[in-house]
Amino acid sequence: MPVGTLGTVKALDPEDLQRSGVEMVLANTYHLFLRPGDDVVRELGGLHRFMAWDGPILTDSGGFQVFSLEGLRSVDEDGVEFRSHIDGSRRRFTPESVMRIQRNLGADVIMQFDHVIPGQSDVTASREASERSIRWLERCLAEVRASEATGHRSQATGSAESRVTSHESPQALFPIVQGGIHPQLRKDAARVITGMSDWHGVAIGGLSVGESKPDMYAMLELLHPELPADRPRYLMGVGFPEDLIEAVRRGVDLFDCVAPTRMGRNGTAFSSTGRLNIKRADFRTDPRPIDEACDCAACRRFSRAYLRHLYISDEILGLRLLSLHNVHFLVSLMRGARAAIQAGTIDSWASEWLDRLASGPEPQT
Amino acid sequence: MPVGTLGTVKALDPEDLQRSGVEMVLANTYHLFLRPGDDVVRELGGLHRFMAWDGPILTDSGGFQVFSLEGLRSVDEDGVEFRSHIDGSRRRFTPESVMRIQRNLGADVIMQFDHVIPGQSDVTASREASERSIRWLERCLAEVRASEATGHRSQATGSAESRVTSHESPQALFPIVQGGIHPQLRKDAARVITGMSDWHGVAIGGLSVGESKPDMYAMLELLHPELPADRPRYLMGVGFPEDLIEAVRRGVDLFDCVAPTRMGRNGTAFSSTGRLNIKRADFRTDPRPIDEACDCAACRRFSRAYLRHLYISDEILGLRLLSLHNVHFLVSLMRGARAAIQAGTIDSWASEWLDRLASGPEPQT
């Protein structure tokens, strides 16, 4: 899932996403709550119509964002009080309020509100946060069930002209398995959570936040047999091509990361032989596309020389084309992973890709 | 013609232009000469291939830009010496060098190098500049004829993979009629210039540079019978919807202006009832498109509320959508003008449009 923080995947048009084969996007509850406001999105017919994206949308719970507001928030059992990064105003998230906000936004998949802690927290802090996250999950689930029972649904009705299909099916609540890099905490959380409900999917949180790669892989491996085999597993906040490959071979189905668009806006392009810095001096007259193996709308039409020129000249089109290429690259990579799984060749596919990515692009001349 | 200063119409993709019905774009010789360099563009197969634009391209002569570098340039009969606005390096344009640069860029229409003066210059300064521009036109024409005779052509051959069709037809040199707001100077220039060669088209320069609207219209009216009836007339640096309408009814065929894209990036949208400031507070929950009468890719999909949200949140997509709408608006306007000319109703069409534009958008609530 490319990340559409504020209801737009930065620098890209929904059409760019569709044509790159993107099936699902993520949007951020914290950011949309502050601007334009979940009430505004609701009034305009929900997030699908607002951002003209007819495919599935997942909204996060805002937990990661508010816990990142170091010094601007206080936590208790009820929820989190924080100050808006925009205007400093005092706000409060609780499991219940976050469910209501996500209902207003109207995504297809909504995330539980969880207690997020730093990546290398000790076992005591990790246990407390994991257990609180599970108590909050119970409150999220109760809130969702209560609102479904009373027939509340995310979309405003009839307030805005129908530009895209409105989505009236119930929202799928995903729980988040926490527990840091502590095997027993992870197992305990997985067992309690999977016992609570027949979830549509399960998320794995608190990884890719500063721990070592072997620690992350170990957590994925021990969770593999603990999670339902027939439901998607979503590894939050990951990642780069190498991370996606390593996680897919350990059973993960769904990812989100700002990397493809953020790196694109910073002038870095993924390629099948590693990353390219588009600013490289020797690209000044390079007629080749970013990646000869890529068929994205940037690589089909434009040279490295042109993209370098756009980037150096601060031209907006350059930001869009590099973002588009990077998103297309990751989606194509995951399409390849799916085909390899179906063909029973995921391990050799993964090894080949990791070798190729590690070989690096041609050196600067 | 939307303006693609550095080989990209700011914030837009060539596909956006095509889908908006744009037939021709302008690019700036001065800017491309400095960055990436006309030699680089030539090596990469010329401007069409470089920017993936297969339609006609016009390059200006750089005259307007170098004469705008107040304090950074000196003029003599041979040409203009100036300092680059990027790195302060000393550079020189002459009629001959500007023809060579435009040959390297490889546009379909190239402009003569002319002596540009402030908009309200007196008759003496205007005559000197007009007469020098005509002497420079003779040198431009001689240079173009010499290069055609020796078989020089703009495109590098075989150096870059063919991504778009290369353009091998001769470049059409357009002269520029100067003369400020002095009727006799304008007439004299038009007569001398039209007597010099069988031009493919003729440009009118030195208007929309600070003179009054009635003065501009008077110049267009007196030039009307002086210019060849069967060749396009290009009014340089114009303009806004009202200006285009007034100029079309006075015989002008071709325009260029940064207004649609620059205004779009500044949050202003053209509409059939005047301009809209997308930041308006009452657009916060407005589900309507910018212009109910518009069928552009922004108006077909997005609300004013969403565009306002993008703009206020500094999202790149907002800049693209507003630029796209504005370009689409002007192209549609000119398509309407052409139909009205063919139907013999240009005067009533123009009056109706001017009334509508002057009525203004609905007031802020």
XYZ file of C-alpha atoms in Angstrom:
730
model
C 0.000 0.000 0.000
C 1.427 3.386 -0.962
C 0.811 5.908 1.816
C -1.677 8.705 1.207
C -1.065 10.574 4.450
C -3.528 13.395 3.859
C -5.803 11.643 1.396
C -3.314 11.832 -1.479
C -0.316 9.639 -2.193
C 2.221 12.434 -2.389
C 2.918 13.723 -5.917
C 0.703 11.043 -7.512
C -2.725 11.004 -9.109
C -5.133 8.148 -8.331
C -4.818 7.297 -12.020
C -1.059 6.878 -11.626
C -1.700 4.380 -8.837
C -4.249 2.437 -10.833
C -2.018 2.240 -13.857
C 0.867 1.045 -11.683
C -1.281 -1.834 -10.479
C -1.765 -0.494 -6.945
C -4.798 -2.202 -5.390
C -5.011 -0.594 -1.965
C -3.810 2.603 -0.325
C -3.281 3.701 3.265
C -4.338 7.026 4.758
C -3.448 8.464 8.161
C -6.155 8.950 10.742
C -4.090 11.381 12.823
C -3.382 13.665 9.875
C -6.899 13.583 8.408
C -8.411 14.118 11.870
C -6.458 17.379 12.126
C -6.830 18.427 8.490
C -9.373 18.648 6.922
C -11.148 16.888 9.824
C -12.917 13.537 9.738
C -16.268 15.351 9.937
C -15.445 17.202 6.715
C -14.433 13.977 4.967
C -17.656 12.364 6.154
C -19.732 15.280 4.926
C -18.085 14.977 1.502
C -19.058 11.337 1.212
C -16.082 9.589 2.804
C -12.467 9.142 1.869
C -13.062 7.134 -1.318
C -15.107 9.864 -2.872
C -12.995 12.671 -1.371
C -9.755 11.403 -2.923
C -11.367 9.728 -5.959
C -9.960 6.320 -5.094
C -12.393 3.514 -5.765
C -10.178 0.675 -4.530
C -9.742 -0.479 -0.934
C -8.397 1.963 1.649
C -6.872 1.191 5.034
C -6.644 3.853 7.716
C -4.168 3.507 10.547
C -5.251 4.309 14.102
C -3.093 7.343 14.739
C -1.308 5.462 17.514
C 2.069 5.560 15.827
C 1.736 9.304 15.159
C 0.583 10.433 18.615
C 3.169 8.311 20.412
C 5.801 9.934 18.174
C 4.824 13.387 19.510
C 7.513 13.207 22.214
C 6.863 15.793 24.930
C 3.541 16.720 23.367
C 1.466 13.854 24.770
C 0.477 12.074 27.972
C -0.815 8.522 28.180
C -3.141 6.856 30.648
C -5.337 3.789 30.586
C -8.163 5.727 28.980
C -6.171 7.036 26.006
C -3.660 9.637 24.868
C -3.821 13.385 25.205
C -1.661 15.247 22.721
C -1.060 18.555 21.088
C -1.682 19.049 17.361
C 1.585 19.498 15.450
C -0.241 22.081 13.313
C -1.631 24.567 15.825
C -0.675 23.172 19.253
C -4.321 22.635 20.184
C -5.010 19.986 22.859
C -6.656 16.800 21.518
C -7.461 13.358 22.858
C -7.509 9.906 21.274
C -9.169 6.945 22.961
C -9.865 3.531 21.452
C -13.486 4.587 21.084
C -12.830 8.010 19.550
C -10.370 6.547 17.061
C -13.010 4.032 15.930
C -15.474 6.889 15.447
C -12.939 8.909 13.460
C -12.148 5.959 11.216
C -15.873 5.370 10.769
C -16.221 8.949 9.554
C -13.322 8.508 7.165
C -14.969 5.372 5.839
C -11.985 3.166 4.988
C -12.499 -0.517 4.203
C -9.936 -1.649 6.752
C -9.524 0.167 10.054
C -6.796 -0.381 12.622
C -7.129 -0.768 16.373
C -5.748 2.002 18.588
C -2.581 0.643 20.198
C 0.046 1.700 22.714
C 3.215 2.198 20.680
C 6.613 2.136 22.410
C 10.194 2.707 21.238
C 11.765 -0.097 19.216
C 14.251 -1.341 21.768
C 12.077 -1.222 24.893
C 12.819 -3.774 27.632
C 10.539 -6.670 28.378
C 8.652 -4.906 31.196
C 7.748 -1.847 29.132
C 6.968 -4.053 26.157
C 4.664 -6.287 28.214
C 2.778 -3.322 29.670
C 2.276 -1.780 26.247
C 1.254 -5.063 24.667
C -1.255 -5.823 27.421
C -2.674 -2.325 27.280
C -2.954 -2.609 23.491
C -4.975 -5.796 23.983
C -7.289 -4.077 26.489
C -7.674 -1.231 23.996
C -8.406 -3.763 21.254
C -11.315 -5.064 23.334
C -12.658 -1.516 23.611
C -12.184 -0.939 19.843
C -14.048 -4.139 19.064
C -16.874 -3.245 21.458
C -17.179 0.201 19.877
C -17.257 -1.221 16.340
C -19.864 -3.828 17.310
C -22.017 -1.231 19.051
C -21.946 1.089 16.053
C -22.745 -1.752 13.666
C -25.658 -2.744 15.882
C -27.092 0.766 15.776
C -26.577 0.923 12.016
C -24.052 3.730 12.005
C -21.963 3.718 8.911
C -19.149 5.819 7.700
C -20.610 7.502 4.685
C -22.661 10.628 4.575
C -25.669 9.972 2.425
C -26.681 12.137 -0.449
C -24.584 15.125 0.589
C -22.212 15.037 -2.343
C -22.573 14.111 -5.955
C -21.499 10.532 -6.509
C -18.141 10.646 -8.268
C -16.872 7.264 -7.214
C -18.707 4.278 -5.910
C -19.484 4.592 -2.233
C -18.514 1.720 -0.020
C -21.270 0.430 2.180
C -19.889 -2.878 3.412
C -18.875 -3.074 7.098
C -15.402 -1.927 7.989
C -12.897 -4.665 8.791
C -11.116 -4.029 12.099
C -7.543 -5.360 12.167
C -5.879 -6.065 15.536
C -2.166 -5.306 15.983
C 0.198 -7.839 17.524
C 2.778 -6.007 19.649
C 5.500 -7.318 21.963
C 8.705 -5.709 20.722
C 11.516 -8.190 20.082
C 10.495 -10.416 22.998
C 9.449 -13.840 21.664
C 7.183 -14.824 24.534
C 5.336 -11.483 24.482
C 4.770 -11.818 20.741
C 3.440 -15.367 21.115
C 1.211 -14.417 24.039
C -0.212 -11.446 22.151
C -0.860 -13.502 19.036
C -2.695 -16.186 21.009
C -4.863 -13.804 22.988
C -5.720 -11.731 19.931
C -6.532 -14.626 17.610
C -8.729 -16.057 20.350
C -10.761 -12.862 20.668
C -12.488 -12.770 17.286
C -12.494 -14.147 13.776
C -10.484 -11.234 12.376
C -10.462 -10.412 8.655
C -6.727 -9.857 8.940
C -4.029 -9.335 11.543
C -1.335 -6.672 11.722
C 2.164 -6.971 13.120
C 3.255 -3.697 14.730
C 6.358 -2.437 16.457
C 8.855 -3.760 13.918
C 11.138 -1.841 11.579
C 11.475 0.734 14.361
C 15.191 0.448 15.080
C 15.650 -3.231 15.934
C 18.164 -5.355 13.993
C 17.107 -7.161 10.830
C 17.711 -10.620 12.393
C 15.445 -9.614 15.311
C 12.712 -8.556 12.898
C 12.985 -11.782 10.901
C 12.935 -13.850 14.120
C 9.691 -12.196 15.219
C 8.084 -12.852 11.823
C 9.184 -16.482 11.933
C 7.798 -17.159 15.379
C 4.499 -15.451 14.515
C 4.130 -17.443 11.286
C 2.455 -20.525 12.894
C 0.564 -18.407 15.439
C -1.528 -16.379 12.951
C -4.508 -17.671 10.942
C -3.209 -19.123 7.678
C -6.190 -17.969 5.625
C -6.177 -14.278 6.611
C -3.877 -11.517 5.374
C -0.987 -10.493 7.606
C -0.006 -6.879 7.492
C 3.487 -5.809 8.523
C 3.146 -2.154 9.423
C 5.582 0.505 8.214
C 7.695 -1.806 6.022
C 9.422 -1.078 3.672
C 12.230 -1.333 1.284
C 12.512 -3.966 -1.464
C 14.816 -6.198 0.590
C 12.489 -6.019 3.623
C 9.445 -6.889 1.526
C 11.152 -9.938 0.051
C 12.356 -11.180 3.461
C 8.931 -10.656 4.995
C 6.980 -12.278 2.145
C 9.041 -15.456 2.476
C 8.093 -15.373 6.178
C 4.383 -15.237 5.449
C 3.523 -11.529 5.247
C 0.925 -10.369 2.705
C 0.448 -6.655 3.125
C 2.787 -3.699 3.686
C 2.767 0.050 3.849
C 5.640 2.458 3.680
C 6.307 6.042 2.689
C 9.674 4.966 1.244
C 8.759 4.835 -2.469
C 7.233 8.297 -2.544
C 9.539 9.954 -0.001
C 12.640 8.587 -1.713
C 11.251 9.611 -5.062
C 10.830 13.172 -3.840
C 14.411 13.015 -2.580
C 15.729 11.968 -5.985
C 16.336 8.292 -5.284
C 14.960 5.607 -7.575
C 14.621 1.894 -6.900
C 15.971 -0.338 -9.612
C 16.372 -4.067 -10.104
C 20.070 -3.705 -9.330
C 19.786 -1.377 -6.346
C 19.131 2.310 -5.829
C 20.012 5.143 -8.185
C 20.665 8.726 -7.166
C 19.129 10.630 -10.068
C 21.390 13.637 -9.372
C 24.520 11.727 -10.431
C 26.693 13.872 -12.693
C 27.193 11.065 -15.200
C 23.441 10.915 -15.848
C 23.656 14.361 -17.482
C 23.562 12.854 -20.971
C 22.397 9.314 -20.140
C 19.639 8.382 -22.613
C 18.625 5.211 -20.742
C 15.543 4.935 -18.530
C 15.983 4.576 -14.762
C 15.633 0.816 -15.046
C 15.813 -0.990 -18.382
C 13.629 -3.757 -16.901
C 10.815 -1.393 -15.847
C 7.708 -0.591 -17.871
C 6.371 2.270 -15.740
C 5.142 5.531 -17.261
C 8.469 7.207 -16.408
C 10.755 4.497 -17.792
C 8.725 4.076 -20.974
C 9.131 7.728 -21.913
C 11.960 9.523 -20.157
C 15.736 9.299 -19.934
C 17.841 9.525 -16.800
C 19.191 12.738 -18.310
C 15.725 14.277 -18.473
C 14.770 13.131 -14.971
C 18.070 14.488 -13.631
C 17.370 17.786 -15.397
C 13.870 17.976 -13.888
C 15.164 17.146 -10.423
C 18.017 19.656 -10.517
C 15.668 22.316 -11.879
C 13.146 21.752 -9.044
C 10.466 20.760 -11.527
C 7.365 19.145 -10.024
C 7.109 16.610 -12.833
C 10.394 15.084 -11.663
C 8.994 14.400 -8.187
C 5.944 12.754 -9.699
C 7.841 10.578 -12.161
C 10.320 9.299 -9.567
C 7.529 8.590 -7.062
C 5.540 6.838 -9.753
C 8.514 4.705 -10.754
C 9.222 3.678 -7.158
C 5.611 2.734 -6.444
C 5.420 0.814 -9.712
C 8.668 -0.958 -8.830
C 7.397 -2.220 -5.469
C 4.032 -3.272 -6.863
C 5.734 -5.186 -9.666
C 8.050 -6.797 -7.128
C 5.065 -7.980 -5.058
C 3.295 -9.224 -8.173
C 6.382 -11.316 -8.853
C 6.328 -12.608 -5.273
C 2.717 -13.707 -5.618
C 3.485 -15.554 -8.843
C 6.485 -17.243 -7.180
C 4.354 -18.344 -4.227
C 1.775 -19.797 -6.587
C 4.521 -21.548 -8.547
C 6.100 -22.881 -5.356
C 9.378 -21.080 -6.082
C 9.294 -18.315 -3.499
C 12.624 -19.227 -1.905
C 14.635 -19.278 -5.108
C 12.796 -16.169 -6.320
C 13.671 -14.370 -3.092
C 17.331 -15.413 -3.203
C 17.709 -14.297 -6.803
C 16.151 -10.921 -6.093
C 18.237 -10.324 -2.988
C 21.418 -11.142 -4.946
C 20.402 -8.836 -7.769
C 19.541 -5.946 -5.445
C 22.833 -6.391 -3.580
C 24.825 -6.312 -6.825
C 24.231 -2.558 -6.939
C 23.722 -0.292 -9.929
C 26.570 0.332 -12.331
C 29.236 2.471 -10.646
C 29.439 6.181 -11.324
C 31.785 6.843 -14.242
C 0.634 27.201 -26.094
C 1.295 26.344 -22.472
C 4.819 27.347 -21.505
C 7.367 24.611 -20.838
C 10.173 26.886 -19.691
C 12.739 24.182 -18.974
C 11.316 21.488 -21.221
C 8.367 20.726 -18.955
C 5.078 22.578 -18.585
C 5.308 23.119 -14.848
C 3.509 20.494 -12.741
C 2.060 18.766 -15.829
C 2.793 15.555 -17.685
C 2.835 15.550 -21.503
C -0.138 13.179 -21.212
C -2.059 15.822 -19.262
C -1.463 18.264 -22.106
C -2.546 15.816 -24.781
C -5.698 14.919 -22.908
C -6.515 18.607 -22.442
C -6.351 19.085 -26.201
C -3.102 21.068 -26.199
C -1.599 20.953 -29.681
C 1.611 22.942 -29.287
C 3.916 23.963 -26.446
C 6.528 26.663 -26.019
C 9.956 26.211 -24.472
C 12.469 28.894 -23.505
C 15.762 29.105 -25.347
C 17.433 31.191 -22.639
C 16.572 28.711 -19.876
C 17.408 25.565 -21.846
C 20.664 27.127 -23.079
C 21.747 27.533 -19.452
C 20.263 24.275 -18.162
C 20.731 21.514 -19.276
C 22.413 23.177 -22.293
C 21.276 23.039 -25.905
C 24.204 20.695 -26.661
C 22.848 18.206 -24.114
C 19.340 18.415 -25.570
C 20.774 17.872 -29.040
C 22.807 14.867 -27.897
C 19.645 13.360 -26.412
C 17.811 13.615 -29.711
C 16.275 17.082 -29.485
C 13.570 18.624 -27.380
C 10.683 16.460 -28.622
C 12.366 13.287 -27.524
C 13.869 14.847 -24.381
C 10.501 15.955 -23.011
C 8.446 13.192 -24.677
C 6.259 15.670 -26.549
C 5.433 14.550 -30.045
C 3.399 17.599 -31.050
C 4.734 20.888 -32.380
C 7.110 22.929 -30.198
C 7.986 26.607 -30.503
C 11.129 27.992 -28.906
C 11.424 31.691 -28.186
C 14.660 33.491 -28.959
C 15.731 34.375 -25.451
C 15.451 38.064 -26.324
C 12.746 38.764 -23.786
C 14.706 36.990 -21.036
C 18.105 38.587 -21.628
C 16.666 42.073 -21.957
C 14.883 41.490 -18.624
C 18.252 40.916 -16.914
C 18.464 44.588 -15.943
C 22.007 45.503 -14.922
C 23.279 42.111 -15.989
C 23.531 42.759 -19.711
C 24.980 45.094 -22.323
C 23.677 45.519 -25.860
C 25.435 46.495 -29.060
C 24.705 46.046 -32.736
C 26.280 42.596 -32.709
C 24.154 41.166 -29.899
C 23.712 41.038 -26.126
C 26.210 40.109 -23.472
C 24.647 38.973 -20.216
C 25.281 37.132 -16.999
C 23.557 33.834 -16.262
C 20.949 34.180 -13.503
C 22.080 30.745 -12.256
C 25.825 31.126 -11.768
C 26.667 34.663 -12.926
C 28.791 33.359 -15.793
C 29.268 35.725 -18.750
C 27.371 34.652 -21.907
C 26.590 36.198 -25.286
C 23.600 35.955 -27.597
C 23.743 37.118 -31.206
C 21.150 36.545 -33.916
C 23.403 33.819 -35.310
C 24.120 32.067 -32.009
C 20.441 32.068 -31.077
C 19.601 30.386 -34.386
C 22.252 27.729 -33.679
C 20.903 27.144 -30.162
C 17.357 26.772 -31.452
C 18.636 24.410 -34.134
C 20.165 22.259 -31.398
C 16.923 22.298 -29.437
C 15.100 21.240 -32.590
C 11.743 22.981 -32.208
C 9.343 23.146 -35.139
C 8.946 26.916 -34.918
C 11.874 29.129 -33.942
C 11.764 32.827 -33.167
C 14.043 35.573 -34.426
C 16.361 37.267 -31.932
C 14.945 40.738 -31.311
C 15.797 43.888 -29.375
C 13.206 44.080 -26.595
C 12.513 47.400 -24.863
C 10.270 48.489 -21.974
C 6.579 48.689 -22.722
C 6.180 52.456 -22.594
C 9.306 53.483 -24.503
C 9.136 56.707 -26.512
C 9.056 56.764 -30.270
C 12.815 57.278 -30.683
C 13.783 54.306 -28.523
C 11.024 52.227 -30.092
C 12.181 53.050 -33.619
C 15.791 52.205 -32.857
C 14.821 48.870 -31.299
C 12.419 48.019 -34.116
C 14.966 48.832 -36.812
C 17.692 46.878 -35.023
C 15.282 43.940 -34.653
C 14.749 44.020 -38.404
C 18.514 44.053 -39.063
C 18.812 41.129 -36.644
C 15.984 39.353 -38.471
C 18.005 39.578 -41.677
C 20.958 37.966 -39.900
C 18.704 35.243 -38.430
C 17.284 34.488 -41.852
C 20.754 34.353 -43.413
C 21.946 31.999 -40.690
C 18.948 29.687 -41.101
C 19.346 29.633 -44.906
C 23.066 28.929 -44.622
C 22.524 26.068 -42.236
C 19.773 24.598 -44.406
C 22.068 24.835 -47.419
C 24.820 22.899 -45.629
C 22.302 20.323 -44.444
C 22.622 21.018 -40.751
C 19.620 19.906 -38.850
C 18.634 20.071 -35.289
C 18.562 16.445 -34.296
C 21.444 14.339 -33.179
C 21.349 11.123 -35.150
C 21.402 7.739 -33.557
C 22.668 8.930 -30.197
C 19.550 8.148 -28.215
C 16.929 5.461 -28.421
C 13.878 6.657 -30.309
C 11.126 7.251 -27.739
C 9.099 9.758 -29.700
C 9.069 10.531 -33.379
C 11.930 12.766 -34.364
C 11.102 15.835 -36.363
C 13.143 16.217 -39.512
C 11.227 18.906 -41.383
C 12.890 22.337 -41.651
C 12.351 24.711 -38.791
C 9.943 27.583 -39.454
C 11.492 30.945 -38.525
C 8.932 33.482 -37.309
C 9.756 37.211 -37.467
C 8.595 39.519 -34.671
C 6.852 42.806 -35.408
C 7.936 45.417 -32.841
C 7.231 49.146 -32.603
C 5.772 49.652 -29.122
C 2.475 51.525 -29.118
C 3.499 53.757 -32.027
C 1.186 53.140 -34.983
C 3.545 54.254 -37.743
C 6.420 52.152 -36.351
C 4.178 49.080 -36.207
C 3.005 49.603 -39.784
C 6.525 50.226 -41.058
C 7.830 47.101 -39.312
C 4.995 44.952 -40.646
C 5.579 46.136 -44.219
C 9.335 45.682 -44.184
C 9.079 42.264 -42.532
C 6.341 40.864 -44.754
C 8.326 42.055 -47.764
C 11.449 40.172 -46.683
C 10.283 36.574 -47.016
C 7.278 34.333 -47.351
C 7.089 33.616 -43.609
C 5.244 30.582 -42.243
C 3.851 32.827 -39.540
C 4.397 36.240 -37.975
C 4.698 37.201 -34.313
C 3.613 40.400 -32.637
C 5.976 41.318 -29.818
C 6.223 44.100 -27.270
C 2.583 44.041 -26.192
C 1.091 43.057 -22.844
C 4.163 44.619 -21.257
C 2.545 47.426 -19.289
C 0.689 49.406 -21.958
C -3.063 50.029 -21.595
C -5.566 47.548 -22.990
C -6.929 50.073 -25.535
C -3.367 50.658 -26.778
C -2.856 46.919 -27.202
C -6.135 46.508 -29.063
C -5.317 49.493 -31.293
C -2.006 47.929 -32.286
C -3.689 44.610 -33.108
C -6.331 46.390 -35.179
C -3.879 48.364 -37.241
C -1.717 45.272 -37.847
C -4.722 43.202 -38.929
C -4.689 44.309 -42.609
C -0.878 44.511 -42.718
C -0.156 40.831 -42.009
C -0.657 37.913 -44.429
C -4.213 36.630 -44.056
C -3.293 33.002 -44.642
C -0.516 32.684 -42.055
C -0.821 32.306 -38.289
C -0.315 35.394 -36.159
C 1.266 34.844 -32.806
C 0.750 37.382 -30.006
C 3.648 36.798 -27.635
C 3.204 36.536 -23.858
C -0.611 36.820 -23.849
C -2.565 35.865 -21.791
C -5.616 35.762 -19.722
C -9.037 34.621 -20.978
C -10.238 38.186 -21.638
C -7.061 39.043 -23.562
C -7.307 35.922 -25.699
C -10.904 36.706 -26.627
C -10.128 40.340 -27.501
C -7.107 39.311 -29.544
C -8.837 36.500 -31.420
C -11.560 38.872 -32.588
C -8.702 41.075 -33.876
C -7.191 38.303 -35.941
C -4.700 36.589 -33.645
C -4.279 32.794 -33.876
C -1.572 31.771 -31.455
C -0.671 32.715 -27.892
C 1.639 31.736 -25.098
C 1.479 32.591 -21.440
C 2.624 31.193 -18.124
C -0.629 32.396 -16.544
C -2.570 29.097 -16.469
C 0.216 27.139 -14.797
C 1.598 29.940 -12.614
C -1.865 30.880 -11.371
C -2.648 27.223 -10.811
C 0.431 26.873 -8.623
C -0.720 29.980 -6.755
C -4.129 28.478 -6.031
C -6.177 30.428 -8.577
C -8.487 28.678 -11.009
C -10.069 30.052 -14.156
C -13.774 29.457 -14.462
C -16.478 30.396 -16.922
C -17.670 33.056 -14.482
C -14.294 34.471 -13.481
C -11.459 33.401 -11.234
C -11.731 31.327 -8.077
C -9.305 31.430 -5.174
C -9.217 27.801 -4.106
C -8.172 28.776 -0.569
C -11.562 30.382 0.168
C -12.845 29.326 3.590
C -16.309 28.539 2.271
C -14.877 25.900 -0.062
C -13.978 23.792 3.005
C -16.993 21.527 2.492
C -17.977 22.485 -1.069
C -18.659 19.273 -3.005
C -18.844 21.010 -6.391
C -16.042 20.938 -8.983
C -14.110 24.138 -9.713
C -16.321 24.815 -12.720
C -19.564 22.934 -13.321
C -19.139 23.574 -17.055
C -15.662 22.018 -17.241
C -14.858 18.424 -18.180
C -11.161 18.411 -17.281
C -9.551 15.602 -15.294
C -9.736 17.722 -12.117
C -13.370 18.809 -12.440
C -14.571 15.334 -13.407
C -13.209 13.797 -10.209
C -12.510 16.280 -7.433
C -14.431 18.731 -5.285
C -13.436 22.273 -4.421
C -13.164 20.995 -0.846
C -10.580 18.394 -1.826
C -8.592 20.809 -3.987
C -8.642 23.360 -1.164
C -7.441 20.670 1.256
C -4.594 19.699 -1.106
C -3.576 23.306 -1.603
C -3.617 24.185 2.086
C -1.702 21.003 2.890
C 1.020 21.826 0.317
C 0.264 18.660 -1.607
C 1.848 18.429 -5.059
C -1.275 16.891 -6.584
C -3.116 20.158 -5.905
C -0.637 22.146 -7.989
C -0.988 19.685 -10.837
C -4.781 19.579 -10.790
C -5.184 23.366 -10.729
C -2.604 23.815 -13.511
C -4.311 21.128 -15.529
C -7.709 22.734 -15.086
C -6.423 26.161 -16.136
C -4.684 24.852 -19.251
C -7.771 22.835 -20.155
C -9.908 25.921 -19.648
C -7.899 28.082 -22.072
C -7.662 25.341 -24.691
C -11.422 24.803 -24.506
C -11.945 28.544 -24.778
C -9.838 28.683 -27.939
C -11.624 25.652 -29.381
C -14.845 27.590 -28.873
C -13.338 30.614 -30.604
C -12.360 28.529 -33.621
C -15.864 27.108 -33.880
C -17.345 30.603 -33.617
C -15.067 31.905 -36.373
C -16.085 29.019 -38.618
C -19.748 29.669 -37.822
C -19.344 33.388 -38.462
C -20.407 34.246 -34.919
C -17.119 35.334 -33.400
C -18.356 38.783 -32.322
C -21.416 37.561 -30.448
C -19.407 34.653 -29.020
C -16.766 37.101 -27.772
C -19.320 39.463 -26.238
C -21.113 36.662 -24.446
C -17.875 35.294 -23.019
C -16.669 38.700 -21.884
C -19.991 39.320 -20.117
C -19.866 35.936 -18.439
C -16.279 36.353 -17.265
C -17.063 39.813 -15.924
C -20.061 38.519 -13.961
C -17.651 36.987 -11.485
C -17.948 33.760 -9.532
C -20.530 33.430 -6.809
C -19.593 35.653 -3.848
C -17.935 34.199 -0.794
C -20.547 33.182 1.749
